[in-house]
Amino acid sequence: AGMLAAYDLRCRGYRVTIFEADEAPGGMLRWAVPEFRLPLALLESEMSLLVQMGVEIKCNTAVGKEISMADVKAGFDAIVIATGCPAHTRLNTKGEDLTGVYHGLPFLREVRAGGRPQVGRRVVVIGGGNVAVDAAQTALRLGAEDVTMVCLESDQEVPAHPQALTGAIAEGVKLECSWGPARFVGAGDSVEEVEFQRCTRVFDDC
């Protein structure tokens, strides 16, 4: 949203400055979408267009830390806030903090930044959206031999883009629908299994 706002404003002749908290621009496109889904070279090419158009991008500059909101208000005529999705959600399920349990966005960000989380041989991905699909395919690329996506929705309601889901299944990802996590079970501090319960309904009739 921030990149597109900058593009549209620059096209209309406005001087635009982007304050970027990370070391490089792109937000979730850069730090969460896997390389096999969005090659870095393509993203860099798109970002470079903004610079060529005259957009100033100040990286490692978080508003409220490196620069105050008061200074931003004083230095600009208008402000567009497009902070993206910096935080991830939690299941708030027993055992969620055991070693070996990863949350989707931090997991994808670690891999995109060059890390290699230890996923083991068998992986369960909880969720049916695009982040879950990306995490499942990423787990395969990290060496997992058996990857299963488990989601609350029925097979007719899976929210992931059909093309992405079809691609994941073609790579060997399994899909189990209408199940929700009840708890994570560990041996010591490490996760060993996940207990699921049947989900009979996600959406009401309204």
Coordinates of C-alpha atoms in Angstrom, one line a residue:
A1 CA 0.0 0.0 0.0
G2 CA 2.8 2.4 0.9
M3 CA 4.7 1.7 -2.4
L4 CA 1.6 2.2 -4.5
A5 CA 0.6 5.4 -2.6
A6 CA 4.1 6.7 -3.4
Y7 CA 3.8 5.8 -7.0
D8 CA 0.4 7.3 -7.5
L9 CA 1.4 10.6 -5.7
R10 CA 4.6 10.9 -7.7
C11 CA 2.7 10.4 -10.9
R12 CA 0.6 13.4 -9.9
G13 CA 3.6 15.5 -9.4
Y14 CA 4.0 15.4 -5.6
R15 CA 7.4 15.1 -3.9
V16 CA 7.3 11.9 -1.9
T17 CA 9.5 10.6 1.0
I18 CA 9.1 7.0 2.3
F19 CA 10.2 6.3 5.9
E20 CA 11.0 2.6 6.0
A21 CA 11.7 0.9 9.3
D22 CA 13.5 -2.1 7.7
E23 CA 16.9 -2.1 6.0
A24 CA 15.2 -2.3 2.5
P25 CA 11.7 -1.4 1.2
G26 CA 9.0 -3.7 0.2
G27 CA 7.3 -4.7 3.4
M28 CA 5.7 -8.1 3.4
L29 CA 6.5 -8.5 -0.3
R30 CA 10.2 -8.5 0.6
W31 CA 10.1 -10.2 4.1
A32 CA 7.2 -12.7 4.0
V33 CA 6.5 -13.8 0.4
P34 CA 8.9 -16.6 -0.4
E35 CA 11.5 -16.3 -3.1
F36 CA 9.8 -19.0 -5.3
R37 CA 6.6 -17.0 -5.2
L38 CA 8.2 -13.5 -5.8
P39 CA 11.8 -13.5 -6.9
L40 CA 13.9 -10.8 -5.2
A41 CA 15.2 -9.6 -8.5
L42 CA 11.7 -8.8 -9.7
L43 CA 10.9 -6.9 -6.5
E44 CA 14.1 -5.0 -6.7
S45 CA 13.3 -4.0 -10.2
E46 CA 9.9 -2.7 -9.1
M47 CA 11.4 -0.8 -6.2
S48 CA 14.0 0.8 -8.4
L49 CA 11.2 2.4 -10.5
L50 CA 10.2 4.5 -7.5
V51 CA 13.7 5.8 -7.1
Q52 CA 14.0 6.6 -10.8
M53 CA 10.7 8.5 -10.5
G54 CA 12.3 10.6 -7.7
V55 CA 10.8 9.0 -4.6
E56 CA 13.1 9.4 -1.7
I57 CA 13.3 6.2 0.5
K58 CA 14.9 6.5 3.9
C59 CA 15.5 3.0 5.3
N60 CA 16.2 2.0 8.9
T61 CA 14.0 4.9 9.9
A62 CA 11.1 3.9 12.1
V63 CA 8.6 6.7 12.9
G64 CA 8.5 7.0 16.6
K65 CA 12.1 5.9 17.0
E66 CA 14.6 7.3 14.6
I67 CA 12.3 10.2 13.7
S68 CA 9.3 11.5 15.7
M69 CA 5.8 11.9 14.5
A70 CA 6.1 15.6 15.4
D71 CA 9.0 16.0 13.1
V72 CA 7.1 14.2 10.3
K73 CA 4.1 16.5 10.8
A74 CA 6.3 19.5 10.7
G75 CA 8.2 18.6 7.6
F76 CA 5.4 17.4 5.3
D77 CA 2.1 18.7 4.0
A78 CA 0.4 15.3 4.2
I79 CA 1.1 11.8 5.7
V80 CA 0.0 8.4 4.5
I81 CA 0.3 5.7 7.1
A82 CA 0.9 2.3 5.5
T83 CA 2.6 0.2 8.2
G84 CA 1.6 -3.1 6.7
C85 CA 1.4 -6.3 8.7
P86 CA 4.4 -6.2 11.1
A87 CA 2.9 -8.4 13.8
H88 CA 1.6 -12.0 13.7
T89 CA -1.4 -13.5 15.4
R90 CA -1.3 -16.3 18.0
L91 CA -3.6 -19.3 18.5
N92 CA -3.5 -18.9 22.3
T93 CA -3.4 -22.7 22.5
K94 CA -1.7 -24.8 25.1
G95 CA 1.9 -25.6 24.1
E96 CA 2.1 -23.0 21.5
D97 CA 5.5 -21.8 22.8
L98 CA 7.2 -25.2 22.6
T99 CA 10.4 -25.5 20.6
G100 CA 9.5 -26.5 17.1
V101 CA 6.3 -24.5 16.9
Y102 CA 6.7 -21.6 14.5
H103 CA 4.3 -18.8 13.7
G104 CA 3.8 -18.2 10.0
L105 CA 5.0 -14.7 9.3
P106 CA 8.2 -14.9 11.5
F107 CA 9.0 -18.3 9.9
L108 CA 8.7 -17.0 6.4
R109 CA 10.6 -13.8 7.3
E110 CA 13.5 -15.8 8.8
V111 CA 13.7 -17.9 5.6
R112 CA 13.5 -14.9 3.4
A113 CA 16.3 -13.3 5.4
G114 CA 18.6 -16.3 4.7
G115 CA 17.9 -18.4 7.8
R116 CA 17.1 -22.1 7.8
P117 CA 14.7 -23.0 10.7
Q118 CA 14.9 -26.6 11.8
V119 CA 11.6 -28.2 10.6
G120 CA 12.4 -31.9 10.9
R121 CA 10.9 -34.7 8.7
R122 CA 7.2 -34.3 9.3
V123 CA 5.5 -30.9 9.4
V124 CA 2.0 -29.8 10.2
V125 CA 0.9 -26.3 9.0
I126 CA -2.2 -25.0 10.7
G127 CA -4.2 -22.7 8.5
G128 CA -5.7 -22.6 5.0
G129 CA -4.7 -19.2 3.8
N130 CA -1.9 -18.0 1.5
V131 CA 0.6 -17.7 4.4
A132 CA -0.1 -21.3 5.3
V133 CA 0.4 -22.4 1.7
D134 CA 3.7 -20.5 1.5
A135 CA 4.8 -22.0 4.8
A136 CA 4.0 -25.5 3.7
Q137 CA 5.9 -25.2 0.4
T138 CA 8.8 -23.5 2.3
A139 CA 9.0 -26.4 4.7
L140 CA 9.4 -28.8 1.7
R141 CA 12.3 -26.7 0.5
L142 CA 13.9 -26.8 3.9
G143 CA 14.0 -30.6 3.7
A144 CA 10.7 -31.8 5.2
E145 CA 9.5 -35.1 3.7
D146 CA 5.9 -35.0 4.8
V147 CA 3.9 -31.7 5.0
T148 CA 0.2 -31.5 5.8
M149 CA -1.9 -28.4 6.0
V150 CA -4.8 -28.6 8.5
C151 CA -7.5 -25.9 8.3
L152 CA -10.8 -25.1 10.0
E153 CA -12.6 -24.6 6.7
S154 CA -14.2 -27.3 4.6
D155 CA -12.6 -28.2 1.3
Q156 CA -15.1 -25.8 -0.4
E157 CA -14.1 -22.9 1.9
V158 CA -10.3 -23.0 1.9
P159 CA -9.3 -19.3 1.7
A160 CA -6.0 -19.7 -0.1
H161 CA -5.8 -18.7 -3.8
P162 CA -6.8 -21.8 -5.8
Q163 CA -3.7 -21.6 -8.0
A164 CA -1.4 -21.4 -5.0
L165 CA -3.1 -24.3 -3.3
T166 CA -3.1 -26.4 -6.5
G167 CA 0.6 -25.8 -6.8
A168 CA 1.3 -26.8 -3.3
I169 CA -0.7 -30.0 -3.6
A170 CA 1.2 -30.8 -6.9
E171 CA 4.4 -30.5 -4.9
G172 CA 3.2 -33.1 -2.4
V173 CA 1.6 -31.0 0.3
K174 CA -1.4 -32.8 1.9
L175 CA -4.6 -31.0 2.9
E176 CA -6.9 -31.9 5.9
C177 CA -10.0 -29.8 6.2
S178 CA -12.5 -29.1 9.0
W179 CA -10.1 -29.6 11.9
G180 CA -8.9 -27.1 14.5
P181 CA -5.9 -27.3 16.9
A182 CA -6.8 -28.3 20.5
R183 CA -3.3 -28.3 22.0
F184 CA 0.4 -28.9 21.3
V185 CA 1.9 -31.8 23.2
G186 CA 5.6 -31.8 24.0
A187 CA 8.4 -34.0 25.3
G188 CA 10.3 -31.6 27.5
D189 CA 10.5 -28.3 25.8
S190 CA 10.0 -29.6 22.2
V191 CA 6.8 -30.2 20.4
E192 CA 6.0 -33.9 19.6
E193 CA 2.5 -33.9 18.4
V194 CA -0.6 -31.8 17.9
E195 CA -4.1 -32.7 19.0
F196 CA -7.0 -31.6 16.7
Q197 CA -10.7 -31.4 17.1
R198 CA -13.4 -31.6 14.4
C199 CA -14.6 -28.2 13.2
T200 CA -18.2 -28.6 12.1
R201 CA -18.8 -25.0 11.0
V202 CA -16.8 -21.8 10.4
F203 CA -19.3 -19.5 8.8
D204 CA -22.9 -18.8 10.0
D205 CA -25.9 -18.3 7.7
C206 CA -25.8 -14.5 7.6

